[in-house]
Coordinates of C-alpha atoms and ligand atoms in Angstrom, one line a residue:
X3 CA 89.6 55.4 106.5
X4 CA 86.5 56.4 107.6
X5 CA 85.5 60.1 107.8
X6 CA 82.6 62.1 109.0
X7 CA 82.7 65.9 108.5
X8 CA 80.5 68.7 109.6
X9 CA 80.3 72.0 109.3
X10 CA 77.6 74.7 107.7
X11 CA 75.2 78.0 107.9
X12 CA 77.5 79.4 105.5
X13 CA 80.2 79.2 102.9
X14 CA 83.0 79.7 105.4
X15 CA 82.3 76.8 107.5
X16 CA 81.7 74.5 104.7
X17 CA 84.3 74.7 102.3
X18 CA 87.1 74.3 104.5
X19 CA 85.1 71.2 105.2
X20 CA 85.3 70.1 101.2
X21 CA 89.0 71.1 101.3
X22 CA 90.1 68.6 105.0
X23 CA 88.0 66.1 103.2
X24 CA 89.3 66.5 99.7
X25 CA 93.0 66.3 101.4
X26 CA 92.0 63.3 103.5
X27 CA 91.0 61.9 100.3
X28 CA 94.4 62.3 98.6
X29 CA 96.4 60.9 101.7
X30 CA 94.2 58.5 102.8
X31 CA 94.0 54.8 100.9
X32 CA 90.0 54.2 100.5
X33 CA 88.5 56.7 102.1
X34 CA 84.9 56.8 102.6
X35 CA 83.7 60.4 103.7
X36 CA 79.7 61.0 104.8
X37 CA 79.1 64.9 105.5
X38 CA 76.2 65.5 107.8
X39 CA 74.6 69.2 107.6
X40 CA 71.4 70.8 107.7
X41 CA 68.5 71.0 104.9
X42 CA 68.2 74.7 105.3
X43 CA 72.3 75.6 105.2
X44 CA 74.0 76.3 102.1
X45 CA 75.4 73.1 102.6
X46 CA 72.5 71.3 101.2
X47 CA 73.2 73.4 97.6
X48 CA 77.2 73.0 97.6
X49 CA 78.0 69.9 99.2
X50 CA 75.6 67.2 96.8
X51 CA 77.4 69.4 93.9
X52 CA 80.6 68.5 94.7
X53 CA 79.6 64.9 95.0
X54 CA 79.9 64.2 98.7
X55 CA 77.5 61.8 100.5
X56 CA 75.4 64.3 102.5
X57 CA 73.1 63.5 105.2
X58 CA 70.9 66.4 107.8
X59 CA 69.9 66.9 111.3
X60 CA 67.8 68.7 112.5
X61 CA 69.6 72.0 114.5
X62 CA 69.0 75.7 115.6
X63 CA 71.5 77.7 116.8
X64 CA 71.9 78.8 120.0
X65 CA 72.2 82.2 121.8
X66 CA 76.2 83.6 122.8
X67 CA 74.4 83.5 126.7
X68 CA 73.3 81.4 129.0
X69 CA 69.3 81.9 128.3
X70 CA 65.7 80.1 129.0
X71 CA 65.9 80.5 125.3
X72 CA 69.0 78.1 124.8
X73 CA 67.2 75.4 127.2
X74 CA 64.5 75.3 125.1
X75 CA 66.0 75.2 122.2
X76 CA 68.4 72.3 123.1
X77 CA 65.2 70.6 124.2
X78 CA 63.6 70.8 120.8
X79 CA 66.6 69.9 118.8
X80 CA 67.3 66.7 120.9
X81 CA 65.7 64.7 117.9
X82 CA 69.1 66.1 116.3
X83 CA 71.8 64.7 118.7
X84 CA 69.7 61.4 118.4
X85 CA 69.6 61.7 114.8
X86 CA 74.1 62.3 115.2
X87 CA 74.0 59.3 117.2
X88 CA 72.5 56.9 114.6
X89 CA 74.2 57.9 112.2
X90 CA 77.4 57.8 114.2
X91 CA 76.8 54.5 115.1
X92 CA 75.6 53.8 111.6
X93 CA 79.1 54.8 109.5
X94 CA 81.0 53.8 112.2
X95 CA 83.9 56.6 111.4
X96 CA 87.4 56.7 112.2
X97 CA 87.6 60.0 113.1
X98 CA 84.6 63.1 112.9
X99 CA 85.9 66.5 112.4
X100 CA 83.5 69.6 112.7
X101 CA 84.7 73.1 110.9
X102 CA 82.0 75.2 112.7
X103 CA 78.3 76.6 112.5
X104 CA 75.7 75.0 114.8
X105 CA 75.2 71.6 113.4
X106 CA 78.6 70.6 113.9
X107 CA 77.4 70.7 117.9
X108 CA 75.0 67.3 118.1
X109 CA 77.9 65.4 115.4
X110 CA 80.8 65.9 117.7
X111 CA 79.3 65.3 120.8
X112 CA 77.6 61.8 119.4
X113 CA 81.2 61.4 118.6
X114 CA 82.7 62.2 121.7
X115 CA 79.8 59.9 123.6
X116 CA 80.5 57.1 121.5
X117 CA 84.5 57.6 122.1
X118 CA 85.4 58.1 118.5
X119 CA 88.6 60.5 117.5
X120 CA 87.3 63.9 117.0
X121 CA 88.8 67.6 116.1
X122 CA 87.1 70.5 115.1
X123 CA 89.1 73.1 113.0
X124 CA 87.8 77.0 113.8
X125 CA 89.1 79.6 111.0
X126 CA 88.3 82.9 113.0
X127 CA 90.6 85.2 115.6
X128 CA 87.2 84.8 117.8
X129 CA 86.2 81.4 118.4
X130 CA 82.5 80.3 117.4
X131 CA 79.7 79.2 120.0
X132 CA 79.3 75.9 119.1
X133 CA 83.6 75.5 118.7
X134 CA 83.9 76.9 121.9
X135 CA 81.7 74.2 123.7
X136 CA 82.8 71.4 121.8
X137 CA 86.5 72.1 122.8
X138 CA 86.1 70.5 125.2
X139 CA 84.8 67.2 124.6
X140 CA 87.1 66.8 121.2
X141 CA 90.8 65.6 120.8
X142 CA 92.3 68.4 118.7
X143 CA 91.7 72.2 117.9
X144 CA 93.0 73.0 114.5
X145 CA 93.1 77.3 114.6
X146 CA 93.5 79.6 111.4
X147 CA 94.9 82.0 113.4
X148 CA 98.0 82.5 116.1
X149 CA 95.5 84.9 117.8
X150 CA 92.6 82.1 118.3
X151 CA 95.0 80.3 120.9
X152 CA 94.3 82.9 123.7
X153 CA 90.4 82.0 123.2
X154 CA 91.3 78.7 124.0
X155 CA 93.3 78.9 127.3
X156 CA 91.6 76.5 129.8
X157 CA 93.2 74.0 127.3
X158 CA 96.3 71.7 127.0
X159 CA 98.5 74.0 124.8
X160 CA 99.0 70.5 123.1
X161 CA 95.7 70.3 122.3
X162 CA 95.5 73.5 119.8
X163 CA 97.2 73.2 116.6
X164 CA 98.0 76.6 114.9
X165 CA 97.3 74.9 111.2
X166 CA 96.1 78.3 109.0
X167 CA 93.2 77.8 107.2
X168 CA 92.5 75.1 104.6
X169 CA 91.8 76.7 101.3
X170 CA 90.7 74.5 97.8
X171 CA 94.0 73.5 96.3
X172 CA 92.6 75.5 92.6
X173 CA 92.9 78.6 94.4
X174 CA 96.7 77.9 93.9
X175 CA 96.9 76.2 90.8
X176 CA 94.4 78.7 88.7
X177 CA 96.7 80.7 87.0
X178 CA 96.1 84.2 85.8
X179 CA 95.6 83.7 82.1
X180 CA 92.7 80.9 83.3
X181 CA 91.1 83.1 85.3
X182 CA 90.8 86.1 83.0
X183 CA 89.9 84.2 79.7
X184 CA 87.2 82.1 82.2
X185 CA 85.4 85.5 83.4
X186 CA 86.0 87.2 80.4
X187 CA 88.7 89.9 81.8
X188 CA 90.7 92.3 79.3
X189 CA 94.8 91.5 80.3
X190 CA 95.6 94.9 79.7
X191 CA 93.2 96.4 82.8
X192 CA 93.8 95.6 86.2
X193 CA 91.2 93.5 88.3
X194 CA 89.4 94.5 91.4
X195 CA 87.6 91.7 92.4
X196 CA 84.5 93.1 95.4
X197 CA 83.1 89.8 97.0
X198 CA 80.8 90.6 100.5
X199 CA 81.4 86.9 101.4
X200 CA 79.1 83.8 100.7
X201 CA 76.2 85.6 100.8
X202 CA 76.8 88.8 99.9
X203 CA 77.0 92.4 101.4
X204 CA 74.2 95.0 101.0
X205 CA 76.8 97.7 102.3
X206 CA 79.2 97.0 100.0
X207 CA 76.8 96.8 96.9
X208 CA 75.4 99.5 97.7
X209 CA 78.5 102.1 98.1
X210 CA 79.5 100.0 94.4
X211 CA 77.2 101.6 92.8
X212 CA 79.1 105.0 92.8
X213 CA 82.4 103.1 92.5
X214 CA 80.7 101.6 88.9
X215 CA 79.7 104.9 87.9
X216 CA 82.5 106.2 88.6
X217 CA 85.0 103.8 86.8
X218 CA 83.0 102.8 84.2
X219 CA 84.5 102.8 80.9
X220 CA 88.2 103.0 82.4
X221 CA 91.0 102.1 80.5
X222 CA 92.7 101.2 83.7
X223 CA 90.9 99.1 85.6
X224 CA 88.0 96.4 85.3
X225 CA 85.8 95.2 88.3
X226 CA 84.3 91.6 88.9
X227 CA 81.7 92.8 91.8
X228 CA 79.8 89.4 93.5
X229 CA 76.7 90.8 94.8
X230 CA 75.4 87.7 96.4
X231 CA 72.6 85.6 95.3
X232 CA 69.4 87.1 97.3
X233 CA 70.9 91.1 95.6
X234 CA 71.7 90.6 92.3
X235 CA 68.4 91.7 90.5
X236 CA 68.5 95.0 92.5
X237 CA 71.7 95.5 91.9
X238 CA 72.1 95.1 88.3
X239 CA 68.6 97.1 88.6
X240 CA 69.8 99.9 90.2
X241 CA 73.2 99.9 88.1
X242 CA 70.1 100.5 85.0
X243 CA 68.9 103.2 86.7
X244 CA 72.3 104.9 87.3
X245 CA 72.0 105.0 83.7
X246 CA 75.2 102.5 84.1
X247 CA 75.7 101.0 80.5
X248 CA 77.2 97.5 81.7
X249 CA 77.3 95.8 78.4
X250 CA 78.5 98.8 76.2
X251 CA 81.9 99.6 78.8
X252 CA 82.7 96.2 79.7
X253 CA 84.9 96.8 82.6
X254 CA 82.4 96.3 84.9
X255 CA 81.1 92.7 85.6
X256 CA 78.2 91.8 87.6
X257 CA 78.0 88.4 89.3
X258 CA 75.4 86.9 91.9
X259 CA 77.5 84.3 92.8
X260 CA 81.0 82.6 91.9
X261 CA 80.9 78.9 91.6
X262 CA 85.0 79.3 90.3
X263 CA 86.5 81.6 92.9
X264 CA 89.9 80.0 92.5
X265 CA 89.7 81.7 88.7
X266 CA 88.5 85.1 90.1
X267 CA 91.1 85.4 92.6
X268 CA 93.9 84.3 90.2
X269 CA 93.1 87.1 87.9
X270 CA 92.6 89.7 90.7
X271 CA 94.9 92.6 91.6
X272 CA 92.8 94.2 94.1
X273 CA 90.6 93.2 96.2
X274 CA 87.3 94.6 98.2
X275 CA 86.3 91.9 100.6
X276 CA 84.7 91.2 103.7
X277 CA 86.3 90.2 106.6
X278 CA 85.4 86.0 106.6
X279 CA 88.7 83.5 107.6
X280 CA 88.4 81.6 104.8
X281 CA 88.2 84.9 102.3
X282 CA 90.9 86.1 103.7
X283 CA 93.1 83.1 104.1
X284 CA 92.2 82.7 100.1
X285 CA 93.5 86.5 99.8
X286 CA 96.8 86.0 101.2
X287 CA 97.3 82.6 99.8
X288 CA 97.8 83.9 96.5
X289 CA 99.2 87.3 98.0
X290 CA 96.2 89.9 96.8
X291 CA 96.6 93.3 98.6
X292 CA 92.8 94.3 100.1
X293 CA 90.6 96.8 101.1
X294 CA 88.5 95.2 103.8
X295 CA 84.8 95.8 105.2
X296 CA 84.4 93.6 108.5
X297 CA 80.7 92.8 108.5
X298 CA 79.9 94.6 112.0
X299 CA 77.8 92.3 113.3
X300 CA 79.2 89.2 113.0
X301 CA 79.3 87.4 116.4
X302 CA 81.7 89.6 118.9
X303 CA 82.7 91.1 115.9
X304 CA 85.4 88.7 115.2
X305 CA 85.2 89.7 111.3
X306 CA 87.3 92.8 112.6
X307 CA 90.1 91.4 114.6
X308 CA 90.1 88.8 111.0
X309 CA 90.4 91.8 109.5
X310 CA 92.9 93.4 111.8
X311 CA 95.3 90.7 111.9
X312 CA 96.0 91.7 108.7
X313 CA 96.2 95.1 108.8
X314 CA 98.7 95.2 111.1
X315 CA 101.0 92.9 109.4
X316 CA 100.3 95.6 106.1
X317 CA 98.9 93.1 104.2
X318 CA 94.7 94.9 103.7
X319 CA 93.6 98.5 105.1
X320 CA 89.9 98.0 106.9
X321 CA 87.3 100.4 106.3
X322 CA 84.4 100.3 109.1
X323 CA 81.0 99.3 108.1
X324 CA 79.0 102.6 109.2
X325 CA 81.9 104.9 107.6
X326 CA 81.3 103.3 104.1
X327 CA 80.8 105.0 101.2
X328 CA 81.2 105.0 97.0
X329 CA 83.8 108.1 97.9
X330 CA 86.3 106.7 100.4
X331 CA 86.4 103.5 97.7
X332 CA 86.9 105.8 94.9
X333 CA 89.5 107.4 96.8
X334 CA 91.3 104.3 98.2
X335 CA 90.8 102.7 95.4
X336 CA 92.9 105.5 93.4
X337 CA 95.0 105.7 96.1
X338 CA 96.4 102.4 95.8
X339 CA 96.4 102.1 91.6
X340 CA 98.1 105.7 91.6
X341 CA 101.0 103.5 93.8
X342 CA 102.0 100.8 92.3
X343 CA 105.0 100.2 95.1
X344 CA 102.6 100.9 97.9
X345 CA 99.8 97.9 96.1
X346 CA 102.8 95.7 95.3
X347 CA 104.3 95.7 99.2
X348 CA 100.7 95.1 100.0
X349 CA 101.3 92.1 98.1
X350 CA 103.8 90.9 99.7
X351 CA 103.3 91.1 102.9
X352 CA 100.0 89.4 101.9
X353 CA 101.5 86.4 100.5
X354 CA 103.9 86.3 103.4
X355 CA 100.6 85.9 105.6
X356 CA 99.4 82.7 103.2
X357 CA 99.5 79.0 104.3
X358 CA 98.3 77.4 101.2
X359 CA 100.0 73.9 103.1
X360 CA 96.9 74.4 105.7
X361 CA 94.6 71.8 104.5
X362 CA 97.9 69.3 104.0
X363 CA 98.2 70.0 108.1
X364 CA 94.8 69.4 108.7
X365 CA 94.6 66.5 107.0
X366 CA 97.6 64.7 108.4
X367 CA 96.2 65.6 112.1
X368 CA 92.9 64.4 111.3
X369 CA 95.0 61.0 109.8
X370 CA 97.1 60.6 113.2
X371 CA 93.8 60.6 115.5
X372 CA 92.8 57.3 113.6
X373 CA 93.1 54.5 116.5
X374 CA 95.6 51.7 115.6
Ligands
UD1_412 C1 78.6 86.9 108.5 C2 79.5 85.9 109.1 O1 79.4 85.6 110.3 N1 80.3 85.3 108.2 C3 81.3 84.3 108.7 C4 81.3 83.2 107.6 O2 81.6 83.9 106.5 P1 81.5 83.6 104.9 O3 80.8 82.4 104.7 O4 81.1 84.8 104.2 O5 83.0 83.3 104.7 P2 84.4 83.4 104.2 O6 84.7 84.7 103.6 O7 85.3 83.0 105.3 O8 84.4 82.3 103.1 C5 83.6 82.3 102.0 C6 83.9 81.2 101.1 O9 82.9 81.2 100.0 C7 83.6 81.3 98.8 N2 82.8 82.0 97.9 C8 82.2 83.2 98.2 C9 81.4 83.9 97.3 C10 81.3 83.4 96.0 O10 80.6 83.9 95.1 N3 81.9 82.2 95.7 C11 82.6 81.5 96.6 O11 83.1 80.4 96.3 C12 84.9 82.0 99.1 O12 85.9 81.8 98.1 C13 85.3 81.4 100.4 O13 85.9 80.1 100.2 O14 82.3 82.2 108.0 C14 83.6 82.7 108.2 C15 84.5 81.5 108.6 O15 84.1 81.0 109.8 C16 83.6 83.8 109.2 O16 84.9 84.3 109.3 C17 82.7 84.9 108.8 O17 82.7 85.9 109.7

C-alpha cells in the first residue's frame, strides 16, 4: 500500500493526519506513507519528528469569497499544484487522503486529475474552505461530526461517512498514574488541565493569571496551563510579577507546549480548552468534563457549534470569548469541584460522546478505496 497524506497550518489538521497514517500502517502489509505539507506550517516541526517522509509545496490560503484576491492567488501558487503533480506522479500512491488546511487543496486535486482514490477527512461541525471545494473532486468525506453532513448536501449521502475524529491511540492507553508521575502531578489534588489549542490562546492565558493567583497553593486542586509556544515567556513573566511563587506552591505548572498530550489528558479531571475538533474529540474520548472558550474568530465560527455540540449533549459548558474573565473561571471552576455529581455526569456524558474507534474507521475506508 501506497499512501499520500496531507493536511497542515495547524496541529488539528495534522495530527489526525499522523493518527489515519499510523492506523493505515498497522492494517496495511508494507505500507509506504510520503506526507506532503508546507515549509512554513507546523507540519514541518511535528511531522519529520515523528519520522514520516515529508515533502512541501508551495500554498497560500485562500479567501471564504469569491475575490480578485483568490485569482491571484491561485495564479501565484500554480508552481504548487505542479509541484502536487510530480510528486503524485512520482510515488505513484494508492490512495491520497487530505485532513484539511490549504495545502491539502493542489494534493487532492493532482490526485483527482491523475484518477487516483482520494478522501479527505474534515473534523469540524463547519466544513473548511479548501474541504469544501475538494468535495467534490474526491471519492469519500470522512466527517467528525453528525452535524457536518448538512454542510455537505449537494452530495451522494453515500459519499460522507460519519467516522468521528481520529485521535493518537496513547491518548487511550496513557493511564493516569503515567500521566501524573510524567508531569510531575501530586495524586492527592485534582487536575485542571487549560490548553488554548496548538498554538495557544492569549484570552485564556491572560484571564489564567487571576485563576493562578487565585488557587495557588491549594490543597485541592493543581493546574497544568499550556500557554502556547509564541506566550510562554510573558506568561510565566507576568505570573512573576503577580508576585506568583510558581516553584514554592507547586500546584501550578506552566508549559509552552505539550509534546505528550496523551499523558496530560490521562491525568486530567477538568478541563479548560478551546473549542478545536480534534481537542475535543481527545476530551470526550477519555470522558473529561470541560469548560470551553470557542476561539471567536475561527472561520464562520465553527469553534462554537464544536463547542456546542457538546454542550447540548451536557458533556462541556462554553464560555464566550469577549465575556471571559479570571472571575467567571474561578467561579465555574468552584462551581463544578464544589459538585462532584454535577463534574462526574459531565463525565459521562463526555465519554458517551468519544469515538476512540475513529481512526480504525478511517483507516479501513481509506484501505477499501485501493483499486484491485
Ligand atoms: C484557530 C483555529 O482555526 N483552530 C482550528 C485548528 O485547531 P487546533 O490546531 O488548535 O486544534 P485542535 O484543538 O483540534 O487540535 C490540537 C491538537 O494539538 C494537540 N496539542 C495541542 C497543544 C499541545 O501543547 N500539545 C498537543 O499535542 C492536541 O492534543 C490536539 O491533538 O484545527 C481544528 C481542527 O480542524 C479546528 O477545529 C480549530 O478550530
Amino acid at each position: 500500500m501506497r499512501m499520500i497524506i496531507s493536511g497542515g497550518g495547524t496541529g488539528g489538521h495534522i495530527y489526525p493526519a499522523i493518527t489515519i497514517a499510523r492506523e493505515i500502517a498497522k492494517l496495511a502489509e508494507h505500507c509506504e506513507i510520503l506526507f506532503v505539507g508546507t515549509k512554513q506550517g507546523l507540519e514541518a516541526d511535528i511531522i519529520p519528528k515523528e519520522g514520516f517522509d515529508f515533502t512541501t509545496i508551495e500554498v497560500r490560503g485562500l479567501e471564504r469569497k469569491l475575490s480578485w484576491k483568490n485569482v491571484q492567488t491561485l495564479f501565484n501558487t500554480a508552481g504548487g499544484v505542479w509541484k502536487s503533480i510530480r510528486i503524485v506522479k512520482a510515488f505513484k500512491p494508492d490512495v491520497v487522503i487530505g485532513t484539511g488546511g490549504y495545502v491539502c487543496g493542489p494534493v487532492l486535486l493532482s490526485a483527482s486529475l491523475l484518477k487516483i482514490p482520494s478522501m479527505i477527512q474534515e473534523q469540524n461541525v463547519i466544513p473548511g474552505i479548501t474541504n469544501k471545494i475538494l468535495a467534490r473532486f474526491v471519492d469519500k468525506i470522512a466527517i467528525g461530526y453528525q452535524e457536518a453532513r448538512g454542510y455537505f448536501t449537494e452530495y451522494k449521502p453515500e459519499q460522507i461517512i460519519f467516522t468521528g475524529n481520529p485521535i493518537r491511540p496513547e491518548v487511550m492507553s496513557a493511564t493516569r498514574e503515567e500521566g501524573q508521575a510524567a508531569l510531575g502531578l501530586s495524586p492527592a489534588r485534582l487536575t485542571l488541565l487549560v490548553v488554548g489549542g496548538s498554538r495557544g490562546a492569549r484570552s485564556i492565558n491572560n484571564a489564567m493569571l487571576g485563576v493562578h493567583k487565585h488557587f495557588s497553593g491549594n490543597r485541592r486542586i493543581q493546574i497544568l496551563h499550556v500557554t502556547g509556544q509564541n506566550e510562554y515567556n510573558s506568561i510565566v513573566g507576568n505570573n512573576k510579577q503577580a508576585g506568583i511563587d510558581i516553584s514554592s506552591d507547586g500546584n501550578i505548572i506552566i508549559k509552552p507546549y505539550l509534546y505528550n498530550m496523551p499523558l496530560a489528558l490521562a491525568a486530567a479531571d477538568l478541563a479548560i480548552f478551546r473549542a478545536g475538533a480534534v481537542g475535543l474529540a481527545e476530551l470526550t474520548a477519555r470522558g473529561i468534563p470541560a469548560i470551553l472558550v470557542p476561539y471567536p474568530y475561527a472561520a464562520e465560527n465553527h469553534q462554537e457549534f464544536n463547542a456546542q455540540a457538546l454542550a447540548k449533549q451536557g458533556a462541556a459548558c462554553v464560555i464566550a470569548d469577549k465575556e471571559l474573565s479570571s472571575a467567571i473561571l474561578i467561579d465555574t471552576i468552584e462551581r463544578l469541584l464544589d459538585n462532584p455529581e454535577a463534574l462526574a455526569d459531565m463525565a459521562k456524558k463526555s465519554k458517551e460522546l468519544g469515538r476512540p474507534q475513529a481512526a480504525e474507521t478511517i483507516a479501513r475506508l481509506a484501505l477499501s478505496l485501493k483499486k484491485p
